mmCIF file of C-alpha atoms in Angstrom:
data_model
loop_
_atom_site.group_PDB
_atom_site.id
_atom_site.type_symbol
_atom_site.label_atom_id
_atom_site.label_comp_id
_atom_site.label_asym_id
_atom_site.label_seq_id
_atom_site.Cartn_x
_atom_site.Cartn_y
_atom_site.Cartn_z
ATOM 1 C CA MET F 1 12.990 -29.202 -20.707
ATOM 2 C CA SER F 2 12.525 -29.836 -24.418
ATOM 3 C CA GLY F 3 11.418 -27.707 -27.336
ATOM 4 C CA ASN F 4 9.427 -30.678 -28.666
ATOM 5 C CA GLY F 5 9.954 -29.589 -32.252
ATOM 6 C CA LYS F 6 9.296 -25.936 -31.533
ATOM 7 C CA LYS F 7 10.858 -23.315 -33.762
ATOM 8 C CA ALA F 8 13.085 -20.492 -32.543
ATOM 9 C CA LEU F 9 14.492 -17.437 -34.281
ATOM 10 C CA VAL F 10 17.847 -16.060 -33.103
ATOM 11 C CA VAL F 11 18.568 -12.467 -34.175
ATOM 12 C CA ASP F 12 22.044 -11.004 -33.659
ATOM 13 C CA ASP F 13 24.566 -9.233 -35.869
ATOM 14 C CA SER F 14 27.380 -11.385 -34.449
ATOM 15 C CA LEU F 15 27.814 -14.708 -36.255
ATOM 16 C CA THR F 16 29.530 -16.134 -33.173
ATOM 17 C CA ILE F 17 26.549 -15.257 -30.954
ATOM 18 C CA ARG F 18 24.052 -16.623 -33.503
ATOM 19 C CA ILE F 19 25.928 -19.928 -33.615
ATOM 20 C CA TYR F 20 26.267 -20.083 -29.812
ATOM 21 C CA HIS F 21 22.628 -19.256 -29.013
ATOM 22 C CA SER F 22 21.441 -21.640 -31.740
ATOM 23 C CA SER F 23 23.552 -24.422 -30.262
ATOM 24 C CA LEU F 24 22.115 -23.801 -26.795
ATOM 25 C CA LEU F 25 18.545 -23.888 -28.120
ATOM 26 C CA ARG F 26 19.176 -27.087 -30.083
ATOM 27 C CA ASN F 27 20.219 -28.720 -26.798
ATOM 28 C CA PHE F 28 16.605 -28.199 -25.736
ATOM 29 C CA GLY F 29 15.137 -29.633 -28.945
ATOM 30 C CA TYR F 30 14.408 -26.404 -30.803
ATOM 31 C CA GLU F 31 14.639 -26.091 -34.568
ATOM 32 C CA VAL F 32 16.561 -22.826 -35.013
ATOM 33 C CA ASP F 33 16.782 -20.226 -37.774
ATOM 34 C CA THR F 34 18.989 -17.145 -37.551
ATOM 35 C CA ALA F 35 18.982 -13.578 -38.834
ATOM 36 C CA GLU F 36 21.691 -10.922 -38.602
ATOM 37 C CA ASN F 37 19.408 -7.884 -38.238
ATOM 38 C CA GLY F 38 15.843 -6.953 -37.438
ATOM 39 C CA LEU F 39 14.749 -6.464 -41.036
ATOM 40 C CA GLU F 40 15.940 -9.923 -42.067
ATOM 41 C CA ALA F 41 14.274 -11.407 -38.968
ATOM 42 C CA LEU F 42 10.980 -9.650 -39.684
ATOM 43 C CA GLU F 43 10.971 -10.963 -43.246
ATOM 44 C CA MET F 44 11.613 -14.491 -41.952
ATOM 45 C CA ALA F 45 8.884 -14.198 -39.314
ATOM 46 C CA MET F 46 6.373 -13.182 -41.975
ATOM 47 C CA LYS F 47 7.067 -16.443 -43.832
ATOM 48 C CA LYS F 48 7.338 -18.866 -40.911
ATOM 49 C CA LYS F 49 5.816 -19.020 -37.423
ATOM 50 C CA TYR F 50 8.314 -19.166 -34.574
ATOM 51 C CA ASP F 51 7.504 -20.245 -31.014
ATOM 52 C CA LEU F 52 10.354 -18.252 -29.465
ATOM 53 C CA VAL F 53 12.466 -15.265 -30.520
ATOM 54 C CA LEU F 54 15.849 -14.336 -29.029
ATOM 55 C CA SER F 55 17.001 -10.901 -30.159
ATOM 56 C CA ASP F 56 19.933 -8.592 -29.646
ATOM 57 C CA ILE F 57 19.222 -4.847 -29.562
ATOM 58 C CA ASN F 58 22.181 -3.119 -31.255
ATOM 59 C CA MET F 59 22.108 -4.302 -34.868
ATOM 60 C CA PRO F 60 22.513 -2.645 -38.267
ATOM 61 C CA VAL F 61 19.611 -1.981 -40.661
ATOM 62 C CA MET F 62 16.879 -2.433 -38.003
ATOM 63 C CA ASP F 63 17.603 -2.619 -34.263
ATOM 64 C CA GLY F 64 15.953 -5.026 -31.856
ATOM 65 C CA PHE F 65 13.479 -2.488 -30.463
ATOM 66 C CA GLU F 66 12.071 -1.642 -33.895
ATOM 67 C CA PHE F 67 12.061 -5.303 -34.936
ATOM 68 C CA VAL F 68 10.012 -6.354 -31.915
ATOM 69 C CA ARG F 69 7.593 -3.417 -32.250
ATOM 70 C CA LYS F 70 6.907 -4.471 -35.848
ATOM 71 C CA LEU F 71 6.795 -8.168 -34.944
ATOM 72 C CA ARG F 72 4.131 -7.514 -32.298
ATOM 73 C CA LYS F 73 1.906 -5.919 -34.954
ATOM 74 C CA LEU F 74 1.619 -9.313 -36.660
ATOM 75 C CA ASP F 75 -1.361 -11.192 -35.193
ATOM 76 C CA GLU F 76 0.486 -14.500 -34.980
ATOM 77 C CA TYR F 77 3.226 -12.892 -32.854
ATOM 78 C CA ARG F 78 1.130 -10.955 -30.343
ATOM 79 C CA PHE F 79 1.867 -13.494 -27.594
ATOM 80 C CA THR F 80 5.085 -15.172 -28.783
ATOM 81 C CA PRO F 81 7.847 -14.973 -26.154
ATOM 82 C CA VAL F 82 10.549 -12.511 -27.204
ATOM 83 C CA VAL F 83 13.724 -12.518 -25.127
ATOM 84 C CA PHE F 84 16.159 -9.644 -25.515
ATOM 85 C CA ILE F 85 19.716 -10.875 -24.932
ATOM 86 C CA THR F 86 22.062 -7.905 -25.012
ATOM 87 C CA THR F 87 25.123 -6.246 -23.517
ATOM 88 C CA LEU F 88 23.063 -3.125 -22.741
ATOM 89 C CA ASN F 89 22.303 -2.882 -19.043
ATOM 90 C CA SER F 90 20.737 0.531 -18.352
ATOM 91 C CA GLU F 91 17.284 0.964 -16.864
ATOM 92 C CA GLU F 92 16.341 3.033 -19.931
ATOM 93 C CA ASP F 93 17.267 0.171 -22.270
ATOM 94 C CA LYS F 94 15.267 -2.270 -20.157
ATOM 95 C CA ARG F 95 12.281 0.083 -20.217
ATOM 96 C CA LYS F 96 12.519 0.426 -24.007
ATOM 97 C CA ALA F 97 12.767 -3.350 -24.369
ATOM 98 C CA PHE F 98 9.554 -3.956 -22.462
ATOM 99 C CA MET F 99 7.783 -1.013 -24.101
ATOM 100 C CA SER F 100 8.624 -2.440 -27.528
ATOM 101 C CA GLY F 101 7.063 -5.778 -26.592
ATOM 102 C CA GLY F 102 9.863 -7.835 -25.080
ATOM 103 C CA THR F 103 8.941 -10.648 -22.694
ATOM 104 C CA LEU F 104 12.291 -10.933 -20.902
ATOM 105 C CA TYR F 105 15.526 -8.930 -20.790
ATOM 106 C CA ILE F 106 18.777 -10.799 -20.198
ATOM 107 C CA VAL F 107 22.290 -9.342 -20.149
ATOM 108 C CA LYS F 108 24.930 -11.312 -22.091
ATOM 109 C CA PRO F 109 26.578 -13.698 -21.751
ATOM 110 C CA ILE F 110 24.182 -16.576 -21.250
ATOM 111 C CA ASN F 111 24.923 -20.254 -20.751
ATOM 112 C CA LEU F 112 22.956 -23.509 -20.749
ATOM 113 C CA GLN F 113 21.715 -23.014 -17.167
ATOM 114 C CA VAL F 114 20.544 -19.451 -17.838
ATOM 115 C CA LEU F 115 18.765 -20.548 -21.017
ATOM 116 C CA GLU F 116 17.064 -23.394 -19.154
ATOM 117 C CA LYS F 117 15.715 -20.889 -16.597
ATOM 118 C CA ILE F 118 14.531 -18.639 -19.439
ATOM 119 C CA LEU F 119 12.722 -21.486 -21.179
ATOM 120 C CA LYS F 120 11.079 -22.611 -17.929
ATOM 121 C CA SER F 121 9.927 -19.075 -17.139
ATOM 122 C CA ILE F 122 8.203 -18.605 -20.502
ATOM 123 C CA SER F 123 6.646 -22.050 -20.875
#
């Protein structure tokens, strides 16, 4: 499974998680940019088209739910896969994630095998 030069955006307020998820995606050939909150990610997405977005939910400035709702309003992101990767595990959080426009909902932590399954399921 290879990203074949595809671009991914990783959004998380934790630098450690951004580095880790970016590293995993690069193993699959993705070019990766990162943002530490939803507002920063939205601004980046308005300037560059990403093929995949991985987003946390609990972040300062703009949370993942609001970020994805606003992202989905941009024509070029109506069908882009958005994977929520979070520590939140309630049914209500999952419902909110899908209602905001998320494609998949994964509970942290993830590893190379989990990411490979994610990439296969959205390709």
